[in-house]
PDB file of C-alpha atoms in Angstrom:
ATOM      1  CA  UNK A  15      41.572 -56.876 -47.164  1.00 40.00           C
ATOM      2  CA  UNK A  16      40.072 -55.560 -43.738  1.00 48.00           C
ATOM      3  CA  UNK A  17      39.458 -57.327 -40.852  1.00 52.00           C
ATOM      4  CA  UNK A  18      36.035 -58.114 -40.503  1.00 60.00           C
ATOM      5  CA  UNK A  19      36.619 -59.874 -37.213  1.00 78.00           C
ATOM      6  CA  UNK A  20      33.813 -58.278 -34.821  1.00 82.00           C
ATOM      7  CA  UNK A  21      34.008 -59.234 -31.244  1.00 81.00           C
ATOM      8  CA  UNK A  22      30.611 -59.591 -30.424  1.00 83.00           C
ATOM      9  CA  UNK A  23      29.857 -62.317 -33.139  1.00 83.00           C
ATOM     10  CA  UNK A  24      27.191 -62.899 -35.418  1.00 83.00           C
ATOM     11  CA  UNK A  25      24.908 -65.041 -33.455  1.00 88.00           C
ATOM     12  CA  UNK A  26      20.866 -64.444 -33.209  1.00 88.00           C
ATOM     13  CA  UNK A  27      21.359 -63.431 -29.390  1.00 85.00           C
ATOM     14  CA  UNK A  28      23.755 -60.911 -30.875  1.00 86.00           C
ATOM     15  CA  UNK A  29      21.084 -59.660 -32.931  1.00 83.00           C
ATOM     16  CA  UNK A  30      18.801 -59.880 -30.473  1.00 88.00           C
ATOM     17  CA  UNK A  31      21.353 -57.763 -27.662  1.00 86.00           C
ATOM     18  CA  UNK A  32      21.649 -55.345 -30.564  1.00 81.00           C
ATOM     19  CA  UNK A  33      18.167 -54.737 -31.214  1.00 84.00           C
ATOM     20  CA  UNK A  34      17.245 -54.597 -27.187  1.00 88.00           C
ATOM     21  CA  UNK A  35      20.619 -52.328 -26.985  1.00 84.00           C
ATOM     22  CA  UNK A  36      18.930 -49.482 -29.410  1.00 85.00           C
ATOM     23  CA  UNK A  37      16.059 -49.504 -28.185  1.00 87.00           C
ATOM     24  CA  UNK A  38      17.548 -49.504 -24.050  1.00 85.00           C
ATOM     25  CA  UNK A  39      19.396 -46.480 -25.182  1.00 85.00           C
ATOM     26  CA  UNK A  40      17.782 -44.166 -27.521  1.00 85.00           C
ATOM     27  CA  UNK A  41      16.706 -41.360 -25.629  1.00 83.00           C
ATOM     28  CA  UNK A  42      20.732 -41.311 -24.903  1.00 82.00           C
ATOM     29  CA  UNK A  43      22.008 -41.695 -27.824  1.00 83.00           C
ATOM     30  CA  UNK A  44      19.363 -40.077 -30.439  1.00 82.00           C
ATOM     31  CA  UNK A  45      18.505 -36.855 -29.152  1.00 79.00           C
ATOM     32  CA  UNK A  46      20.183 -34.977 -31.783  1.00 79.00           C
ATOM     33  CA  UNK A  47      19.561 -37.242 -34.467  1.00 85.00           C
ATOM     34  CA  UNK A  48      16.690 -35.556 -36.227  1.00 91.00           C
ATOM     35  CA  UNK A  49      17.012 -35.090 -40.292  1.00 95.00           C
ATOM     36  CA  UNK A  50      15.380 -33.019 -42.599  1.00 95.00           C
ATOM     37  CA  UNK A  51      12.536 -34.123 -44.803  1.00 95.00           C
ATOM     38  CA  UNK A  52      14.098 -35.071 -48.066  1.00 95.00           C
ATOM     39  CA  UNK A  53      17.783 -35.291 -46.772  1.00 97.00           C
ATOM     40  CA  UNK A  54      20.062 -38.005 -48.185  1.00 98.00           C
ATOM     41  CA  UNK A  55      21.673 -39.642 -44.954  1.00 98.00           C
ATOM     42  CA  UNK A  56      24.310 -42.110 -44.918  1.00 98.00           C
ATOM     43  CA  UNK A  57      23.963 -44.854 -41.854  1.00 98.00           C
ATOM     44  CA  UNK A  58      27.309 -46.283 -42.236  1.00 98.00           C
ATOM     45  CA  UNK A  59      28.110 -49.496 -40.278  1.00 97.00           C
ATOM     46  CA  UNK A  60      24.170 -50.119 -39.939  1.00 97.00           C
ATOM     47  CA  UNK A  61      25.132 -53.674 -39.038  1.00 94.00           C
ATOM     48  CA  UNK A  62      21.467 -55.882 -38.781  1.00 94.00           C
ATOM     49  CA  UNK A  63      19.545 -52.341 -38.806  1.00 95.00           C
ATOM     50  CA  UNK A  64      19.045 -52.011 -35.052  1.00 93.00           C
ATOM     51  CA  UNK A  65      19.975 -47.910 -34.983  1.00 94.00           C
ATOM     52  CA  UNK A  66      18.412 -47.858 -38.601  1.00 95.00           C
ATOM     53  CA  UNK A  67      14.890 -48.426 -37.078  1.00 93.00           C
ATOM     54  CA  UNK A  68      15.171 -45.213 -34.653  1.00 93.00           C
ATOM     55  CA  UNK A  69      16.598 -43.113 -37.028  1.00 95.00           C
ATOM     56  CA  UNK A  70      14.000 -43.808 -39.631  1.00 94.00           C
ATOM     57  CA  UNK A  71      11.226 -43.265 -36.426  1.00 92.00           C
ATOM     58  CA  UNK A  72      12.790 -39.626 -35.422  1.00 93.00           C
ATOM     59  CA  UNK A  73      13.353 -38.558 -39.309  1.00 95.00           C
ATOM     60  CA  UNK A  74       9.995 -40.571 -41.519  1.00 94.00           C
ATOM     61  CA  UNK A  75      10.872 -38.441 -44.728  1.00 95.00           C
ATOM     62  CA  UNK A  76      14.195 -38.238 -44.248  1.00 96.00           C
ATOM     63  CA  UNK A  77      15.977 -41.388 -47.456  1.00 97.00           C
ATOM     64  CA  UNK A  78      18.589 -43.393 -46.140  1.00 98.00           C
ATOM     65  CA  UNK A  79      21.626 -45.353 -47.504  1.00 98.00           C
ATOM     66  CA  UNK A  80      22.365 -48.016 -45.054  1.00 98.00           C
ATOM     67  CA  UNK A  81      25.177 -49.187 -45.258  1.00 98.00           C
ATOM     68  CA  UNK A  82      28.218 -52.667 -43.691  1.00 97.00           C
ATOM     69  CA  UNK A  83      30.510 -54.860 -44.963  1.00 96.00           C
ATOM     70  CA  UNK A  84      28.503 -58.163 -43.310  1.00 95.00           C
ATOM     71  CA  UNK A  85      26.510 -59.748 -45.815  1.00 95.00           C
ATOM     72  CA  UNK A  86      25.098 -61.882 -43.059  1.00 94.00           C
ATOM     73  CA  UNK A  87      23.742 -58.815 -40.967  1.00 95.00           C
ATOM     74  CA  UNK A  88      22.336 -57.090 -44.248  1.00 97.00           C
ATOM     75  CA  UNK A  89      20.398 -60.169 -45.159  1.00 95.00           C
ATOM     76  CA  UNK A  90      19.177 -59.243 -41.040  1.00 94.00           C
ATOM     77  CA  UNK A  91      18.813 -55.734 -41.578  1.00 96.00           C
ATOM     78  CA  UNK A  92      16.957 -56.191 -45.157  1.00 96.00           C
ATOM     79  CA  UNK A  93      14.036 -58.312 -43.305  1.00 94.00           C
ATOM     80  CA  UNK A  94      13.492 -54.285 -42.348  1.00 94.00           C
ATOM     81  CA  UNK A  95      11.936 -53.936 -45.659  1.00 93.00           C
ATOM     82  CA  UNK A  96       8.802 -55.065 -44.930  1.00 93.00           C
ATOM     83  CA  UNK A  97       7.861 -53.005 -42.323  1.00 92.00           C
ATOM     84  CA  UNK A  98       6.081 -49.329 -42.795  1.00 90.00           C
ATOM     85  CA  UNK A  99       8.110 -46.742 -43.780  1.00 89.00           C
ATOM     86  CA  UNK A 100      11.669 -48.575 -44.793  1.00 94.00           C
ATOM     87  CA  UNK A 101      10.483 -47.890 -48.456  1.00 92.00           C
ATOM     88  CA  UNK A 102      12.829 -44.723 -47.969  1.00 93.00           C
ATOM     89  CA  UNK A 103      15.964 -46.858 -46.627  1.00 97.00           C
ATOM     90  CA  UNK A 104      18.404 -48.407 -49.070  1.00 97.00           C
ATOM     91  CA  UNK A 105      20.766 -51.350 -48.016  1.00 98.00           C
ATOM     92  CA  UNK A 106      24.043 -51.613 -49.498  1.00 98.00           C
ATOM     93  CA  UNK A 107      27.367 -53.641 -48.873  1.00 98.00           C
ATOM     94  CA  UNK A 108      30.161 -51.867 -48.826  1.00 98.00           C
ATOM     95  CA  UNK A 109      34.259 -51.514 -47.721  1.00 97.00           C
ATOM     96  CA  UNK A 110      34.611 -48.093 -45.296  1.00 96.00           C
ATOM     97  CA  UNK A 111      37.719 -47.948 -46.253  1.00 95.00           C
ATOM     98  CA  UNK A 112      37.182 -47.670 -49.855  1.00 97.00           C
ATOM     99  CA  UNK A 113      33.078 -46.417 -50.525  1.00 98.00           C
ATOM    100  CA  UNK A 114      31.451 -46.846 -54.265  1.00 98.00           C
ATOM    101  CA  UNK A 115      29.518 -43.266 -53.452  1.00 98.00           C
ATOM    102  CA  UNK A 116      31.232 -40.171 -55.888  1.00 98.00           C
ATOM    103  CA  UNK A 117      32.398 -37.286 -53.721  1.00 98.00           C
ATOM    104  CA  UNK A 118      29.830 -35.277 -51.778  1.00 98.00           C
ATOM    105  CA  UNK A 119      26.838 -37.599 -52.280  1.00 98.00           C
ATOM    106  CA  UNK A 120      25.367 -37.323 -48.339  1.00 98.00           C
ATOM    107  CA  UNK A 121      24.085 -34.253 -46.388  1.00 98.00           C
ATOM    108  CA  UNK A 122      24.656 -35.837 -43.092  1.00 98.00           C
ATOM    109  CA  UNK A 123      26.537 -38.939 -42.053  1.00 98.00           C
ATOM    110  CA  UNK A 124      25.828 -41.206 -38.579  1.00 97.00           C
ATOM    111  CA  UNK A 125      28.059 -43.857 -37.204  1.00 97.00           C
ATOM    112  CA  UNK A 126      27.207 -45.657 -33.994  1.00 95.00           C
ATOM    113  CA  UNK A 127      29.870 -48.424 -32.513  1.00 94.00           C
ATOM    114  CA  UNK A 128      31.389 -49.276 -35.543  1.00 96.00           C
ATOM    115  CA  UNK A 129      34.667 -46.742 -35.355  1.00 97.00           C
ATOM    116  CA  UNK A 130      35.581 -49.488 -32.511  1.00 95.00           C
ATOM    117  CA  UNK A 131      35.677 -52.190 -34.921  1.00 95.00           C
ATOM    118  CA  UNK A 132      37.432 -50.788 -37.761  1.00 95.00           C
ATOM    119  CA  UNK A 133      41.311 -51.610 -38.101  1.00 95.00           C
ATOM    120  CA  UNK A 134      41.621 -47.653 -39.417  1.00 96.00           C
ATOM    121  CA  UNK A 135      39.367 -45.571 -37.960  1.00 97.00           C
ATOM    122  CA  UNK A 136      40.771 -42.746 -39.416  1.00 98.00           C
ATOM    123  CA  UNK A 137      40.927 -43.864 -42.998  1.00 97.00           C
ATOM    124  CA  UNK A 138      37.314 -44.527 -42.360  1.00 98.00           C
ATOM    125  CA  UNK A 139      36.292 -41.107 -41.586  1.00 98.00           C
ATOM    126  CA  UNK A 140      38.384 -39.474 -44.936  1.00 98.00           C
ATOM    127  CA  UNK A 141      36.092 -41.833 -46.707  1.00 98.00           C
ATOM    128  CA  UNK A 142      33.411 -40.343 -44.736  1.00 98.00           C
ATOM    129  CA  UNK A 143      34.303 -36.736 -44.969  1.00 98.00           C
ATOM    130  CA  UNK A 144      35.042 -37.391 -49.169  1.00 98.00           C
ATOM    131  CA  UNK A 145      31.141 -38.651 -49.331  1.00 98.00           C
ATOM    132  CA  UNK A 146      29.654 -36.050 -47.409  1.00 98.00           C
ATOM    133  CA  UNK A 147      28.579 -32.235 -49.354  1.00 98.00           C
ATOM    134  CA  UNK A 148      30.241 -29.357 -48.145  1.00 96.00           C
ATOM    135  CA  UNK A 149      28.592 -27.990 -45.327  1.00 95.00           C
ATOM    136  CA  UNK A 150      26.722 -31.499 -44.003  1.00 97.00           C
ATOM    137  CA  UNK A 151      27.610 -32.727 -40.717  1.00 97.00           C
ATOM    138  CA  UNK A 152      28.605 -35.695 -39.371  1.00 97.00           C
ATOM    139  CA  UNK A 153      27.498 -37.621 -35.922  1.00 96.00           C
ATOM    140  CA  UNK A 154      29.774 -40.226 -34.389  1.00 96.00           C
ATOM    141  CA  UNK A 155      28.496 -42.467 -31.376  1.00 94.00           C
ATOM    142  CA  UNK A 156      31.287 -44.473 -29.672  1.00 96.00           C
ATOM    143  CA  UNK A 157      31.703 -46.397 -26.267  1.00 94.00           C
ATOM    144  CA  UNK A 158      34.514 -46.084 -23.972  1.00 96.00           C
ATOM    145  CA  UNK A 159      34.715 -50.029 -21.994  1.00 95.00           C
ATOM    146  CA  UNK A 160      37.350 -47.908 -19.480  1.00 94.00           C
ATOM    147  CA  UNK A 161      35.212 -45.955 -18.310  1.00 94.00           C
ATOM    148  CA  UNK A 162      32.716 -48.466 -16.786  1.00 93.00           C
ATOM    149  CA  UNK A 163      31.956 -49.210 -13.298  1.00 94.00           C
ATOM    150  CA  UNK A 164      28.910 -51.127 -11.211  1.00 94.00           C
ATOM    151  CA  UNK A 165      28.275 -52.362  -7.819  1.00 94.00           C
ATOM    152  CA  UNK A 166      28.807 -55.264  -6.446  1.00 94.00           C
ATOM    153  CA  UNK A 167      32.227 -55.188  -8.490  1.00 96.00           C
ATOM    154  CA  UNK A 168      32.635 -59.485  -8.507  1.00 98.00           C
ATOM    155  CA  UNK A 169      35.326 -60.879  -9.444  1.00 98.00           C
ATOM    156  CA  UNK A 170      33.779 -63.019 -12.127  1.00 98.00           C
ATOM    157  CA  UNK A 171      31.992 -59.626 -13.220  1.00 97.00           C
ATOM    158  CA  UNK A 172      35.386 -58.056 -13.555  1.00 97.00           C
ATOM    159  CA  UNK A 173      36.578 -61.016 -15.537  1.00 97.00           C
ATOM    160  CA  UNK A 174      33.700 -61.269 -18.178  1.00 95.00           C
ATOM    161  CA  UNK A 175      33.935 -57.264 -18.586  1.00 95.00           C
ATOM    162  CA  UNK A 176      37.817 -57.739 -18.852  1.00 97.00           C
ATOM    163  CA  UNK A 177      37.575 -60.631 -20.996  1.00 96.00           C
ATOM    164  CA  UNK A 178      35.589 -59.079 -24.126  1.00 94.00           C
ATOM    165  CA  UNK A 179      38.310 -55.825 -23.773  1.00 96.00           C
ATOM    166  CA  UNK A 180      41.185 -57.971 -24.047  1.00 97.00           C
ATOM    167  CA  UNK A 181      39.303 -59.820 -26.916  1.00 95.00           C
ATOM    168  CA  UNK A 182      38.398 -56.748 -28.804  1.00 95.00           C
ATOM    169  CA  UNK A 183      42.140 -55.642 -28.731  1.00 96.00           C
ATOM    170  CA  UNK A 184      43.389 -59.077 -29.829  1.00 96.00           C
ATOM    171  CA  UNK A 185      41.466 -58.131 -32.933  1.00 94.00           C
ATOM    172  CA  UNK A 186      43.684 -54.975 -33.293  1.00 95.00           C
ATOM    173  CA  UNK A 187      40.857 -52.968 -32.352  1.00 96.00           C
ATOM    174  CA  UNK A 188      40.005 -50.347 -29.428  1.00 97.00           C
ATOM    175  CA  UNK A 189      37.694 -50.747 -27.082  1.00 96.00           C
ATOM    176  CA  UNK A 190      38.398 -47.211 -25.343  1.00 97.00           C
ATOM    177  CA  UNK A 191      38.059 -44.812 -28.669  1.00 98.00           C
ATOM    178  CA  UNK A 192      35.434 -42.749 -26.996  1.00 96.00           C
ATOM    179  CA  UNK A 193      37.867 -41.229 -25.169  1.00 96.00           C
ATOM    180  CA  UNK A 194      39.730 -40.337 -28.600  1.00 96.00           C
ATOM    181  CA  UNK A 195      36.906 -39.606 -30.809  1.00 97.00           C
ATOM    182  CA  UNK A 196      37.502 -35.521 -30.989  1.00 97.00           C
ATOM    183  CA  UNK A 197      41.879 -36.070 -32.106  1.00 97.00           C
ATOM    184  CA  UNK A 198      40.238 -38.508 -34.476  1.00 98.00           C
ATOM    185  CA  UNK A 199      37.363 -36.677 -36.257  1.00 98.00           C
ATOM    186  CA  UNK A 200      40.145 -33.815 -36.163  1.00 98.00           C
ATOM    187  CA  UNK A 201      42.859 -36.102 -37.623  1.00 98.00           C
ATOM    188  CA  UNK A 202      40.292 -36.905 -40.707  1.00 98.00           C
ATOM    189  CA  UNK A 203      39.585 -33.369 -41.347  1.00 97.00           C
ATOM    190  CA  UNK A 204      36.091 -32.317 -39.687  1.00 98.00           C
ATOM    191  CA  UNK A 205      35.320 -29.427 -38.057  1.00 97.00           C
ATOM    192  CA  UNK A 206      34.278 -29.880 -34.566  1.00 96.00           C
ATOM    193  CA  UNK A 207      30.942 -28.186 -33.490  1.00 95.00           C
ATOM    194  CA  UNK A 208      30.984 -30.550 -30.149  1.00 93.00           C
ATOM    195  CA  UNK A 209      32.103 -33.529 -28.286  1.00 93.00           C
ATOM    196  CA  UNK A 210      31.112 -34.570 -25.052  1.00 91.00           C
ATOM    197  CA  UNK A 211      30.474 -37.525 -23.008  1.00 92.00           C
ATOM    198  CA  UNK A 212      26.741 -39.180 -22.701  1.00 88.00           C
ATOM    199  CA  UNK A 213      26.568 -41.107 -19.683  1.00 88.00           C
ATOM    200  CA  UNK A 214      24.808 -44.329 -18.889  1.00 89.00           C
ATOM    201  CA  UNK A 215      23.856 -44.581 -15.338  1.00 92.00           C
ATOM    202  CA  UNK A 216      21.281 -46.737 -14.275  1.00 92.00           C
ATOM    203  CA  UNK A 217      19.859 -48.199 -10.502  1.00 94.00           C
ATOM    204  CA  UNK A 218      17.150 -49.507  -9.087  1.00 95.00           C
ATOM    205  CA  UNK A 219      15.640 -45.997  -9.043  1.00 96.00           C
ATOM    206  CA  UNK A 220      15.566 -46.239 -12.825  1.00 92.00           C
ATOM    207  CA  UNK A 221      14.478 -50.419 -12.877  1.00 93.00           C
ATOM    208  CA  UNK A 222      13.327 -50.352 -16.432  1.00 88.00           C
ATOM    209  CA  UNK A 223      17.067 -48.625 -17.130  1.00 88.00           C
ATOM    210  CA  UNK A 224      18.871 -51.463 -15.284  1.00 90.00           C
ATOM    211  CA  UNK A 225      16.628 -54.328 -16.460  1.00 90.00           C
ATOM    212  CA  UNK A 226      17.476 -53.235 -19.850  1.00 86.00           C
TER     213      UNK A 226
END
């Protein structure tokens, strides 16, 4: 069975941090995230919904399968419903190591921070690539905690930043797979059309960046 062990918990200040972190980051991490009208898009590892609500806001026509393994964070992500618009959005549990879909059922696939919770990352992304048509494309967001720095570098700061890396890898799980996201997607199969870093830099010239 997999390990559904996820580092940050599944507290209502998680939520919360989740929902503030998507919203925080967007312009980062969505400006190539535009679907087609009438494209069927898989969100998988949607979690309580928090990247679901952008990607429904930059693609209104586009119908979505949303899907995670937490029952707990689709009953959070399924409060979505009621809002204007989520009639297109589906939410489903399911395993990424082992999807319900039949082959080729998605023309695009997204995954956002959930590659560096998964025991197999890998096996994750055949079961991607199996779902997907030929031709569709896949877009994989992941963090790298290595490559982070601030100022003034504490050492309590260094500690709390240290403490949830040494936690996630406890859990058998990497907190640095940004760094190895193109020898994975290539490992699975895809074809790479690009791979770069997106950096998050924010100071007190940008104060609604660091507030955030």
């Amino acid at each position: 069975s997999p390990n559904m062990a996820y580092v940050h918990g599944y507290s209502p200040r998680e939520t919360r941090r989740l929902y503030e972190q998507a919203e925080i980051l967007e312009e980062i991490l969505h400006s190539g995230t535009t679907f087609p009208a009438g494209a069927r898009v898989l969100e998988a590892g949607c979690g309580v919904g928090a990247q679901t609500r952008l990607l429904l806001r930059r693609s209104p026509k586009t119908r979505f399968t949303c899907i995670d393994i937490s029952a707990k964070s689709l009953a959070t992500a399924r409060r979505l419903k009621k809002q204007p618009g989520f009639g297109r959005v589906a939410f489903r549990r399911e395993d990424l190591g082992r999807l319900s879909f039949a082959d080729e059922s998605f023309d695009h696939v997204f995954v956002c921070f959930v590659l560096e919770h998964l025991d197999n990352p890998v096996a994750a992304l055949r079961e991607l690539r199996r779902v997907l048509k030929r031709g569709g494309t896949l877009a994989a967001i992941e963090g790298d905690h290595g490559s982070a720095f601030w100022h003034p570098e504490t050492v309590d700061s260094v500690a709390a930043w240290q403490g949830l890396v040494a936690a996630q890898r406890k859990l058998g799980h990497d907190p640095d797979i940004g760094r190895r996201l193109a020898p994975l997607l290539t490992e699975a199969g895809f074809e790479l059309e690009r791979c770069e870093p997106a950096w998050l830099y924010a100071d007190r010239l940008k104060p609604a960046l660091r507030d955030g």
